[in-house]
Short mmCIF file of C-alpha atoms in Angstrom, two decimals:
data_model
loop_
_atom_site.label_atom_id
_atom_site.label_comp_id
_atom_site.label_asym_id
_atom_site.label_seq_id
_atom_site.Cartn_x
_atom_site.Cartn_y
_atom_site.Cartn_z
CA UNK A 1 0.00 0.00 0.00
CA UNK A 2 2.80 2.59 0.51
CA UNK A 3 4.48 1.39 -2.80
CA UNK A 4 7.55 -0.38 -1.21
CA UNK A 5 9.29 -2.93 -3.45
CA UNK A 6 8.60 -6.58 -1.96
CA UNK A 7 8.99 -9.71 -2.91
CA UNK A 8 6.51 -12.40 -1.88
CA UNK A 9 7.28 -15.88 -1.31
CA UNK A 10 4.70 -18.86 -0.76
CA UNK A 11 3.96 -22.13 -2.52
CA UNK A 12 2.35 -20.52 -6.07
CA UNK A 13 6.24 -19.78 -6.60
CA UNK A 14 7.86 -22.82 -6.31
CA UNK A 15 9.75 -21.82 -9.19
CA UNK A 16 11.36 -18.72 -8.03
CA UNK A 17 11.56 -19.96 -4.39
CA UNK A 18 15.25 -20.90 -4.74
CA UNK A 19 15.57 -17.13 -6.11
CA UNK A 20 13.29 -15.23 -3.88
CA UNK A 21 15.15 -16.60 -0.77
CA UNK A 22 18.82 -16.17 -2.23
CA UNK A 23 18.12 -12.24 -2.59
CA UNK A 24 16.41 -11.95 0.65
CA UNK A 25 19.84 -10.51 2.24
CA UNK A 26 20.09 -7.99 -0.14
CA UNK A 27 20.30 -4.44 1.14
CA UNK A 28 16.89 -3.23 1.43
CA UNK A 29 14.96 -6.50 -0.05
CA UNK A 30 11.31 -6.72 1.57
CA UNK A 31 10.52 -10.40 1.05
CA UNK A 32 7.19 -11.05 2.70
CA UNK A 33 6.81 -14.81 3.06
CA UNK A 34 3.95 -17.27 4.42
CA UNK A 35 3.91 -19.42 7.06
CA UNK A 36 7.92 -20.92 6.99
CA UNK A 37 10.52 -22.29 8.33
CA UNK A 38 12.64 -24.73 5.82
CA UNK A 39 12.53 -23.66 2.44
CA UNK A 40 16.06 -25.32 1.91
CA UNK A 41 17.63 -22.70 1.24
CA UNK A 42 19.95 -20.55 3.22
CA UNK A 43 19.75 -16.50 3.67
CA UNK A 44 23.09 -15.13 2.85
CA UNK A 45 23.73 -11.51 3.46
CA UNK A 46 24.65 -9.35 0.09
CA UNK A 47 23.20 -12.16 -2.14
CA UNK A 48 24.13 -16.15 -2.94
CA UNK A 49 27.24 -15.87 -5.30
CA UNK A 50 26.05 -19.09 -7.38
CA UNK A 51 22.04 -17.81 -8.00
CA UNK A 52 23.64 -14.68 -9.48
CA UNK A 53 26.04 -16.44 -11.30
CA UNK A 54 23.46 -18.80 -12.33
CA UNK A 55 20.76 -16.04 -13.51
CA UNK A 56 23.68 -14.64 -15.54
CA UNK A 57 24.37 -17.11 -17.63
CA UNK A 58 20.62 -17.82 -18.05
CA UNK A 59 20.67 -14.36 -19.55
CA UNK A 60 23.59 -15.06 -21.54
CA UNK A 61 22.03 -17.82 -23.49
CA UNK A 62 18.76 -16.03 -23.63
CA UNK A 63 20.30 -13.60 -25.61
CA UNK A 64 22.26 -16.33 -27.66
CA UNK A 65 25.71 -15.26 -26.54
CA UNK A 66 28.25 -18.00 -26.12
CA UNK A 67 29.89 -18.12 -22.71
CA UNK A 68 33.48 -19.11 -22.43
CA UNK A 69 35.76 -20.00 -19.03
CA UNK A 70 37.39 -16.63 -19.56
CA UNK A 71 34.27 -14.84 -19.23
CA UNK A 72 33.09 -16.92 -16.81
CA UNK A 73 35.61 -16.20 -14.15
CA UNK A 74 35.56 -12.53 -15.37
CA UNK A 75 31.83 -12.32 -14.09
CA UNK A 76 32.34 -14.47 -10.76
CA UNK A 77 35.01 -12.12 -9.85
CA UNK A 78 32.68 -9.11 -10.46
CA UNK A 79 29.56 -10.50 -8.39
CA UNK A 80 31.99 -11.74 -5.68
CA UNK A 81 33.27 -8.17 -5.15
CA UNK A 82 29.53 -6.67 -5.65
CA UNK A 83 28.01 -9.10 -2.83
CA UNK A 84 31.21 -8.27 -0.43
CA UNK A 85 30.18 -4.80 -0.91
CA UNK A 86 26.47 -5.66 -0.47
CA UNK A 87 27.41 -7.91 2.46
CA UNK A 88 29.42 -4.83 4.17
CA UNK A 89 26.41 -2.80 4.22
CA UNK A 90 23.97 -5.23 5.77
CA UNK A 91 26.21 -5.79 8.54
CA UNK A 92 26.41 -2.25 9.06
CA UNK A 93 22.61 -1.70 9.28
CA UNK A 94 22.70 -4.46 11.64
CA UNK A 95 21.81 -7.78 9.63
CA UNK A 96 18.68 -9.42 8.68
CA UNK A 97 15.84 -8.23 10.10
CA UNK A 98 12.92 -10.83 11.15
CA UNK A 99 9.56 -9.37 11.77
CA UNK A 100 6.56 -12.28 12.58
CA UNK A 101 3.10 -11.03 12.45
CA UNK A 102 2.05 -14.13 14.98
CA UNK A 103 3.72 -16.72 17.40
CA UNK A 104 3.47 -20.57 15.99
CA UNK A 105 1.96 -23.09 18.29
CA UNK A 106 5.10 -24.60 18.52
CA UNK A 107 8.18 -22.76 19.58
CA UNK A 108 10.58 -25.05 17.36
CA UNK A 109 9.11 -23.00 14.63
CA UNK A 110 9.50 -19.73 16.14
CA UNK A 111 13.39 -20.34 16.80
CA UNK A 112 13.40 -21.45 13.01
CA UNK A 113 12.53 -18.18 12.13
CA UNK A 114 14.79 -16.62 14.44
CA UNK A 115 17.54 -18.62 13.24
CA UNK A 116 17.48 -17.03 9.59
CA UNK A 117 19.21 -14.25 11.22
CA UNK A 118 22.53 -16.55 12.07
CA UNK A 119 22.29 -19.40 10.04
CA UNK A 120 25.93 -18.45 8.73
CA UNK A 121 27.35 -16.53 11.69
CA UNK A 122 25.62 -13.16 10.71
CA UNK A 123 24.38 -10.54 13.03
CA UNK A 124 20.21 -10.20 13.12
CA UNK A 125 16.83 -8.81 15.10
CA UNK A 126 13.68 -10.82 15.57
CA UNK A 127 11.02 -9.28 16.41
CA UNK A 128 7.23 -10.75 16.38
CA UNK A 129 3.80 -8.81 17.27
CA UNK A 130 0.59 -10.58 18.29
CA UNK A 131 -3.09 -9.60 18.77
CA UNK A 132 -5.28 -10.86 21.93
CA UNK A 133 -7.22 -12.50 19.19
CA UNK A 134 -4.78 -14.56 18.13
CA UNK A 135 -6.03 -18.39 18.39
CA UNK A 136 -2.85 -18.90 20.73
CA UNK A 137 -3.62 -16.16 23.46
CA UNK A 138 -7.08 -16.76 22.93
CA UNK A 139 -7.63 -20.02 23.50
CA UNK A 140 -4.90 -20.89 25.69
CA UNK A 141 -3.75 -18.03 27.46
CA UNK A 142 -7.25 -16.03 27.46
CA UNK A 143 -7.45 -16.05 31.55
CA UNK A 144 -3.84 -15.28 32.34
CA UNK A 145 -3.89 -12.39 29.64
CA UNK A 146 -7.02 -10.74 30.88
CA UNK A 147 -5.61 -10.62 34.37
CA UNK A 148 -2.64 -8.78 33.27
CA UNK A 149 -4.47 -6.81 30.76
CA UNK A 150 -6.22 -5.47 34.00
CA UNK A 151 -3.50 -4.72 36.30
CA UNK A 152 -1.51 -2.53 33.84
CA UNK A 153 -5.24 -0.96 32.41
CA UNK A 154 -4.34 -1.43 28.46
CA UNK A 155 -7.17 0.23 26.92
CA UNK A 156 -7.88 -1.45 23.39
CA UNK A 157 -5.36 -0.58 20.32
CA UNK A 158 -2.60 0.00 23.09
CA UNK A 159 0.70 -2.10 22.38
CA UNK A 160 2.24 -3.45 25.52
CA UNK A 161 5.70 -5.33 26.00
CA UNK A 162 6.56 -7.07 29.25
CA UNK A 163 8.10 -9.96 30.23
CA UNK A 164 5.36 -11.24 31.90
CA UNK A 165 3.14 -11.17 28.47
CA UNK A 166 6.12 -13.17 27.48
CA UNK A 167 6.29 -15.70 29.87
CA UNK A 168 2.49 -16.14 28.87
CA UNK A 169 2.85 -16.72 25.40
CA UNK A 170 5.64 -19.37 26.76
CA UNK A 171 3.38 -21.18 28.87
CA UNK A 172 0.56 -21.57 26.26
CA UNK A 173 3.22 -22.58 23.67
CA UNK A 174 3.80 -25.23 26.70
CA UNK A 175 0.30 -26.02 27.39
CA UNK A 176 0.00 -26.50 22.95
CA UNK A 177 3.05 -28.89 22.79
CA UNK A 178 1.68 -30.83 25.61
CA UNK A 179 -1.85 -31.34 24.23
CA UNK A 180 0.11 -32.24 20.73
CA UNK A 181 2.05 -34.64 22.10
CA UNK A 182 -1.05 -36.59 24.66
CA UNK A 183 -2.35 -36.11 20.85
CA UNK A 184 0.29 -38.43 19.18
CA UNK A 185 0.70 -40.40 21.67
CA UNK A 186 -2.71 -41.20 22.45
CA UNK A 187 -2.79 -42.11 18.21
CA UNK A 188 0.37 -44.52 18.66
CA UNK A 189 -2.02 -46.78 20.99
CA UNK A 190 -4.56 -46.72 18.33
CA UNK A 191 -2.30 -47.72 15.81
CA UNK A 192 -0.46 -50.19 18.41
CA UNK A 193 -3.71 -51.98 17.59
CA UNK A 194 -3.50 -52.08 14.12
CA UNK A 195 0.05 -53.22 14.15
CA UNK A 196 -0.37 -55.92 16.09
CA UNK A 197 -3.44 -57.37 13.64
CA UNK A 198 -1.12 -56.31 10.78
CA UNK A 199 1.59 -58.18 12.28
CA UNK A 200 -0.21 -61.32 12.20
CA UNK A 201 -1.67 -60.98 8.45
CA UNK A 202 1.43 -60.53 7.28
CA UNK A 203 2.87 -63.90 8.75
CA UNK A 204 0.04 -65.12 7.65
CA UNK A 205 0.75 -64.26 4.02
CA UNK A 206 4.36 -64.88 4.27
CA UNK A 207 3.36 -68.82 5.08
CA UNK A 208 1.28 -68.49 2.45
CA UNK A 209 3.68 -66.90 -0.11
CA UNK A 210 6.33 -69.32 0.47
CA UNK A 211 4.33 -72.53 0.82
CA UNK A 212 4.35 -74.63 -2.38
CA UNK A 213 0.96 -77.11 -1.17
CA UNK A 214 -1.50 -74.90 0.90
CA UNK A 215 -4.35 -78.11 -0.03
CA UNK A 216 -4.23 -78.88 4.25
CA UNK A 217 -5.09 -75.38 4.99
CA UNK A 218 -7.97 -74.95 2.43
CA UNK A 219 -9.28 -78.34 3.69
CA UNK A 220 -8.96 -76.86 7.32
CA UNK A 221 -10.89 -73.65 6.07
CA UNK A 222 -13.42 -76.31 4.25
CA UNK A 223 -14.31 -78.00 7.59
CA UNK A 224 -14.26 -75.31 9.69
CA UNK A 225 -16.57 -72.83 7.35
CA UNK A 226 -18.80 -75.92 7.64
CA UNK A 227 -18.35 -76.18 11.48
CA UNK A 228 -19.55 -72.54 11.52
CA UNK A 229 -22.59 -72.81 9.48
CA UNK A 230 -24.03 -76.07 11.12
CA UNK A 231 -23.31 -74.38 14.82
CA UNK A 232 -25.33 -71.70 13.10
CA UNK A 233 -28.30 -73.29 12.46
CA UNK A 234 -28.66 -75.49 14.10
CA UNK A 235 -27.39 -75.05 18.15
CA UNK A 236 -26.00 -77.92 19.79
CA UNK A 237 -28.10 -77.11 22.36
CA UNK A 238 -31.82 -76.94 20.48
CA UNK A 239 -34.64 -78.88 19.39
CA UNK A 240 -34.84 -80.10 15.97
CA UNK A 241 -38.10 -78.07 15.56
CA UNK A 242 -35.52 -75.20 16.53
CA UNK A 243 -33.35 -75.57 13.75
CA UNK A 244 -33.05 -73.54 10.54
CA UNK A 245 -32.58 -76.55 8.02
CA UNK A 246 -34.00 -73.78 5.34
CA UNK A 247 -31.56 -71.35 5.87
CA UNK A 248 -28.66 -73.92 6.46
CA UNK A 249 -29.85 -75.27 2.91
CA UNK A 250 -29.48 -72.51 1.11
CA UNK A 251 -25.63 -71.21 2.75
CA UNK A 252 -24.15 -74.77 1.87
CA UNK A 253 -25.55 -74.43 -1.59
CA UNK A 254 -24.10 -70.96 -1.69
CA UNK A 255 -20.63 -71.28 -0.09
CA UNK A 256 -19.92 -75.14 -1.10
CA UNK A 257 -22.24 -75.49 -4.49
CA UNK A 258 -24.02 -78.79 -2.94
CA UNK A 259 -27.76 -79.16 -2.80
CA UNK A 260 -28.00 -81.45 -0.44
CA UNK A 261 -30.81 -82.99 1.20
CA UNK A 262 -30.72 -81.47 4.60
CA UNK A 263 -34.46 -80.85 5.30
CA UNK A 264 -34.72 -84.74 4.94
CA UNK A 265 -31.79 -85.87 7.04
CA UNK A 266 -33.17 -83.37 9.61
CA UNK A 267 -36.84 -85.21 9.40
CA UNK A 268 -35.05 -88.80 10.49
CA UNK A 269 -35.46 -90.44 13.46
CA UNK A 270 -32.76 -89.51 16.40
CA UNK A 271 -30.42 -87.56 14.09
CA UNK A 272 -28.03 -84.97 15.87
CA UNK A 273 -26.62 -82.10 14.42
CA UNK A 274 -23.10 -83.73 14.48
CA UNK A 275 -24.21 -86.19 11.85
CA UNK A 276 -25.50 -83.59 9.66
CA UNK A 277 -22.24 -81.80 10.15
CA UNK A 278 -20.29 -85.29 8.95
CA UNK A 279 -22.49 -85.52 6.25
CA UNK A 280 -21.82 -82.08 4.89
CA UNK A 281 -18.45 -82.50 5.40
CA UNK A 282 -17.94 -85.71 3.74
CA UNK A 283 -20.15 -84.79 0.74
CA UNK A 284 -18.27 -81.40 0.37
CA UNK A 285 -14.83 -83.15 0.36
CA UNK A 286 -15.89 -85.74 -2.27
CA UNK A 287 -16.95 -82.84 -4.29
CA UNK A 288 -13.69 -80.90 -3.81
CA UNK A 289 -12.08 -83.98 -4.90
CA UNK A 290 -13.92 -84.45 -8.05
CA UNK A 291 -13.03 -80.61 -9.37
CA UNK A 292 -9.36 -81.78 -8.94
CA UNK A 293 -9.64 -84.38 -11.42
CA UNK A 294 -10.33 -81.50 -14.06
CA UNK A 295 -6.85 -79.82 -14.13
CA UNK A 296 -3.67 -81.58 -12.55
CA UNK A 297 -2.81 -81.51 -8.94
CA UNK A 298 0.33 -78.95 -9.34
CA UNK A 299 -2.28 -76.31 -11.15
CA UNK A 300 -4.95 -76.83 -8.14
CA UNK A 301 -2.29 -76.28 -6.03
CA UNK A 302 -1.22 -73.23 -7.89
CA UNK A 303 -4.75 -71.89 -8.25
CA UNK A 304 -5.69 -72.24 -4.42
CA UNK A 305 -2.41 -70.33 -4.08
CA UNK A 306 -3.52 -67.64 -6.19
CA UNK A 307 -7.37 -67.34 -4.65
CA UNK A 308 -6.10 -67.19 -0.83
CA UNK A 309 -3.81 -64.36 -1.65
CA UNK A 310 -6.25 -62.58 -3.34
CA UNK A 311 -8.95 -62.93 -0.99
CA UNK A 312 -6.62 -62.35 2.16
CA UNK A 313 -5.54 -59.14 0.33
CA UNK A 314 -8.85 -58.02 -0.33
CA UNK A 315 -10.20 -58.90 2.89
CA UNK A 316 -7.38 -56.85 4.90
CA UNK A 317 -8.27 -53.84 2.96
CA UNK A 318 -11.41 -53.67 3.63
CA UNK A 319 -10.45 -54.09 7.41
CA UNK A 320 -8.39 -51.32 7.55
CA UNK A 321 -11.64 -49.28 6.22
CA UNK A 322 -13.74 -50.15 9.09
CA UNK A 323 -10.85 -50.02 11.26
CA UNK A 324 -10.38 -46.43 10.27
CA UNK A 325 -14.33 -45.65 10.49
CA UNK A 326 -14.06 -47.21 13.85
CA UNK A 327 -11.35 -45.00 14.58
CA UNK A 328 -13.64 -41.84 13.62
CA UNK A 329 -16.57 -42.59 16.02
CA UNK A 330 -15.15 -44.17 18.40
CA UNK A 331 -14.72 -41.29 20.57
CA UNK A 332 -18.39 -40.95 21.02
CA UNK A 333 -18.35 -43.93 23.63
CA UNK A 334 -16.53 -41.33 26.22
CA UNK A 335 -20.14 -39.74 26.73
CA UNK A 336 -20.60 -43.06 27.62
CA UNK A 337 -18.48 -43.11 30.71
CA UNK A 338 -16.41 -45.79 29.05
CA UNK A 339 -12.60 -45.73 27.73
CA UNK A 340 -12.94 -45.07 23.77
CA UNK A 341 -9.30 -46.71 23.64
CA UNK A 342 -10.42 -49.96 25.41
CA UNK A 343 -13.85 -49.92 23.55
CA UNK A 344 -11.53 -49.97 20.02
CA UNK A 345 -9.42 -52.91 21.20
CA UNK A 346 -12.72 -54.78 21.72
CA UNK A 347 -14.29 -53.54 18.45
CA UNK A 348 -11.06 -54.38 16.72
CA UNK A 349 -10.76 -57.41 18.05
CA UNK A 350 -13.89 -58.49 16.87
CA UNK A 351 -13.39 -57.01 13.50
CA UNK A 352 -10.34 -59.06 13.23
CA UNK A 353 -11.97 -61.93 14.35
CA UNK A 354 -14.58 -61.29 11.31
CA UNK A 355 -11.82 -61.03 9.48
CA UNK A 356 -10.53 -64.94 9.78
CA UNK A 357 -13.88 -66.12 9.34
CA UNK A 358 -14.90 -64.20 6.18
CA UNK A 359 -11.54 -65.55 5.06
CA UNK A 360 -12.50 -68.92 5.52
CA UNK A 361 -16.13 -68.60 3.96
CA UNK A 362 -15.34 -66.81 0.79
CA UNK A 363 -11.98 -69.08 0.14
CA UNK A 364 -14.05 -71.78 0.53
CA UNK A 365 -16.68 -70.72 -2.01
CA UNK A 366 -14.19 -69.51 -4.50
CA UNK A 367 -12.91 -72.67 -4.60
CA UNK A 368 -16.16 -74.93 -4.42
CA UNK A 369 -17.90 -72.65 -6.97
CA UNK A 370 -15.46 -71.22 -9.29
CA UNK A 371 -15.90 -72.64 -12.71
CA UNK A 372 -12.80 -74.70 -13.87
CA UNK A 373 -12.14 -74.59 -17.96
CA UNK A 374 -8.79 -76.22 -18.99
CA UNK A 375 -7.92 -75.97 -22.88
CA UNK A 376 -4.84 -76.54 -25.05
CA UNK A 377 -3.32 -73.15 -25.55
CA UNK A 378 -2.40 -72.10 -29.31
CA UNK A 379 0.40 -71.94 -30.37
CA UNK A 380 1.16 -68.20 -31.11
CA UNK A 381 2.70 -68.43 -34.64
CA UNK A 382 0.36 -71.67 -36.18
CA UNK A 383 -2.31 -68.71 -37.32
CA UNK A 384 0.32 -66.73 -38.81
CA UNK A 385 1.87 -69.18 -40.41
CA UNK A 386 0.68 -69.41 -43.95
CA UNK A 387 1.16 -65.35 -43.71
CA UNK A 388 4.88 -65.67 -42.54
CA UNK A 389 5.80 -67.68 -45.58
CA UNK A 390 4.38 -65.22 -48.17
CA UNK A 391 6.63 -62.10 -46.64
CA UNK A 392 10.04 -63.16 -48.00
CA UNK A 393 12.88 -60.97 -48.46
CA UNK A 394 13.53 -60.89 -52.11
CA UNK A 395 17.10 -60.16 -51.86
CA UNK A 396 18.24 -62.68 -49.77
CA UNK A 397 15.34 -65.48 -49.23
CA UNK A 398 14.79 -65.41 -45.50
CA UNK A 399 11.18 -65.11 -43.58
CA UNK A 400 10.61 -61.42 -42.86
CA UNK A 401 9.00 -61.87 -40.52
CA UNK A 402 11.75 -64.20 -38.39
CA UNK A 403 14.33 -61.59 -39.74
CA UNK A 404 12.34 -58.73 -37.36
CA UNK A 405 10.25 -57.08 -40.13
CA UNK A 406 7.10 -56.87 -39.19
CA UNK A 407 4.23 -57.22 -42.35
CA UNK A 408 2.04 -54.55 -42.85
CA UNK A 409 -1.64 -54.70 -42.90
CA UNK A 410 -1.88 -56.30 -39.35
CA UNK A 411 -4.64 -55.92 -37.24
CA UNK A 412 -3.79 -55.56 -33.23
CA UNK A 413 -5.06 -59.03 -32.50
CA UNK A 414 -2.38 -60.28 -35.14
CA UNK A 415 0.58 -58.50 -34.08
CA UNK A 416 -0.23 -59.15 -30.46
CA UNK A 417 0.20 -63.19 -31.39
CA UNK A 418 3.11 -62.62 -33.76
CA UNK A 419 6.59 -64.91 -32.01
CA UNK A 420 8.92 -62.73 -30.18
CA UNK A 421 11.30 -63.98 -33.37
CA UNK A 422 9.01 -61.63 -35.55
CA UNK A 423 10.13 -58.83 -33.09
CA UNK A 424 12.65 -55.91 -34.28
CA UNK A 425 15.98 -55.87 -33.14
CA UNK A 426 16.68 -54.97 -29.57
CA UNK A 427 13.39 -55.72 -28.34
CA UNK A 428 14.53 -56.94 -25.40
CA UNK A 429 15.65 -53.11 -24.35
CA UNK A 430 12.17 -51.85 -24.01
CA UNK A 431 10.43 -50.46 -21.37
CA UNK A 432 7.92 -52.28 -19.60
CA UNK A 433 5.51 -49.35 -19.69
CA UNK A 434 6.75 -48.74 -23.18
CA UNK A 435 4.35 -49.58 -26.13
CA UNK A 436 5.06 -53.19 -27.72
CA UNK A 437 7.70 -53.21 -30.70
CA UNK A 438 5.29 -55.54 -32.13
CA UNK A 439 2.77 -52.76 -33.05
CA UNK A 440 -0.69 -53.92 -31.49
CA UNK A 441 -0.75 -50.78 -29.32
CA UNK A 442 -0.47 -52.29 -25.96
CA UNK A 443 2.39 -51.49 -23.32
CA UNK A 444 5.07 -54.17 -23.74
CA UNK A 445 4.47 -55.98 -20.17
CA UNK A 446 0.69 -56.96 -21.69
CA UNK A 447 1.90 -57.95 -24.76
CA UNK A 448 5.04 -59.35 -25.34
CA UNK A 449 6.55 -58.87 -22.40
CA UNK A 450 4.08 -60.82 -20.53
CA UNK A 451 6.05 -64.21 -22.41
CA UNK A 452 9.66 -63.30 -21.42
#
């Protein structure tokens, strides 16, 4: 407003933030700058020898001027003896000059600040100004403030400076840090939580990873997904006219693809809920058997290896959503008179606990259900080949297409099943992101890169 030359520094200049804070220890440079305290970048006093140098030669090859080593050192001597001058007068008008419009929360930051003024030896000032409605005094040091706004009668718009309105701002800096800290540490026991779940996933998943034959472990999953649904419906404890045979019907035709006649084992004479259980069980495992017989053992094992990664993947991100719902409402239960940290170990718990078992159901009825299809794969080059023996170089005989020349007039489908022979030179050098060499417009890691 009064037409002094500033510079102004925030985040919209990320550009000219290297340049903005190099010149801020020029004599008589206003640099007005947001809320910092890094930036990376040092204030030197009279100027940063290498920006200058560096925005001259900028302009030097703006202009199209060739810049030798001669000229080169001509110029560094000249701005080394310019900033020594420039340097000689900042020190005389006593340094950089720090002037804060408000006190941080945390007085790490404030000493930042305060530390542009000798982060290279240089003399400096600080100097920072606050209003009572600052969220700092306000909130923290509101009662202290008004008592010694009254003893020394400020009347409003009056600037005071005392060391006891210092010792104030101290203490609610204190009081700040403090509640920060209960903050993060109170958030390390939450996530204590989370660790320890995370913990046992991922030893979980290891086993998993390196085991070659996980067929014991989806059995165990089989039996005890059928454990869980039998308990279900129908209680240990109940009468036979209590169970839900319906209900239990339609889950093992879901989950294990059987319809089995449960309503009628349920209607015999004496039968106990353990027998239905053995019958489920051995009627699922015959069937489990029978899907084996329609690819070979070593790919069953390979695709039960595949499905319980997937689903233990799937099913631990979706924990860590409700986990981190849970997290947000948790709080709530203090009205209750109860501990919101204990009530999240409980809740997690019994998320986690979820967790195993909807791991065991939906293993189990990826397996049982999935449909199996198991065909001959072609061969890549047989529908090419009457088209590879056409394209021959008529210099020298040879396919073209084995030589790396790729025919023209190929559809994507076609060039995506040409032989990595048919590939130019070099292929092997390309990118994995890159698009294929063959042509068919994919990246190289779904094409050809997938077969290598």
């Amino acid at each position: 407003m009064k037409g002094i030359p500033h510079q102004v520094l925030n985040a919209r200049f990320h550009e000219q933030e290297a340049v903005i804070v190099a010149d801020a220890g020029v004599p008589g440079a206003v640099t007005i700058a947001t809320n910092m305290a890094g930036r990376g970048t040092d204030i030197q006093l009279g100027g940063s020898i290498d920006m200058r140098l560096f925005n001259w030669r900028q302009q030097q090859k703006g202009m199209g001027l060739e810049i030798t080593h001669e000229d080169e050192i001509e110029e560094r001597a000249r701005l080394e003896a310019e900033i020594a001058d420039r340097k000689a007068q900042a020190l005389a008008a006593g340094g950089l000059f720090v002037l804060g419009t408000e006190r941080h929360e945390s007085r790490r930051i404030d000493n930042q600040l305060r530390g542009r003024t000798g982060r290279q030896g240089d003399p400096g000032r600080s100097k920072f100004f606050l209003s009572c409605e600052d969220d700092l005094l306000r909130i923290f040091a509101g009662d202290r403030l008004d008592a010694i706004m009254r003893t020394f009668g400020v009347q409003e718009g009056e600037a005071i400076t005392h060391k006891w309105l210092n010792n104030a701002i101290a203490t609610a800096q204190k009081r700040v840090e403090q509640r920060n800290y209960e903050i993060r540490k109170n958030l390390l026991k939450y996530d204590d939580v989370v660790n320890d779940q995370r913990k046992a996933v991922f030893e979980q998943r290891q086993e998993f990873m390196e085991s070659s034959d996980l067929s014991d472990i989806i059995v165990e999953m089989r039996h005890d997904t059928i454990d869980d649904l039998v308990a279900r419906h129908l209680p240990p404890k109940a009468y036979a006219e209590q169970w839900d045979v319906e209900g239990l019907t339609e889950r093992v035709k879901s989950i294990l693809g059987l319809d089995l006649p449960i309503a009628a084992w349920a209607a015999e004479e004496g039968i106990a809920d353990e027998e239905i259980k053995e019958r489920i069980t051995k009627a699922a495992d015959d069937y489990a058997a029978q899907r084996e017989v329609i690819i070979t053992p070593e790919q069953m094992r390979q695709v039960e290896k595949n499905f319980l990664l997937q689903m233990i993947d799937l099913q631990w991100r979706e924990h860590l959503m409700h986990l981190d719902h849970l997290r947000n409402v948790i709080g709530l239960r203090g009205y209750g008179q109860r501990d919101p940290l204990n009530e999240y170990k409980t809740e997690a718990f019994s998320l986690f606990e979820k967790l195993l078992g909807d791991l065991r159901t939906n293993t189990t009825r990826w397996l049982m259900t999935v449909e199996i299809a198991y065909a001959e794969p072609e061969m890549p080059h047989q529908s090419l080949e009457g088209l590879q023996e056409v394209h021959l170089d008529p210099l020298t005989g040879e396919n073209a297409a084995v030589a790396g020349a790729i025919p023209d007039g190929l559809s994507p489908q076609q060039r995506e099943a040409l032989p990595v022979s048919a590939l130019p030179q070099d292929w092997e050098r390309t990118s994995r992101n890159a698009p294929c060499p063959c042509g068919s417009g994919k990246k190289f890691k779904q094409c050809h890169g997938s077969l290598v």
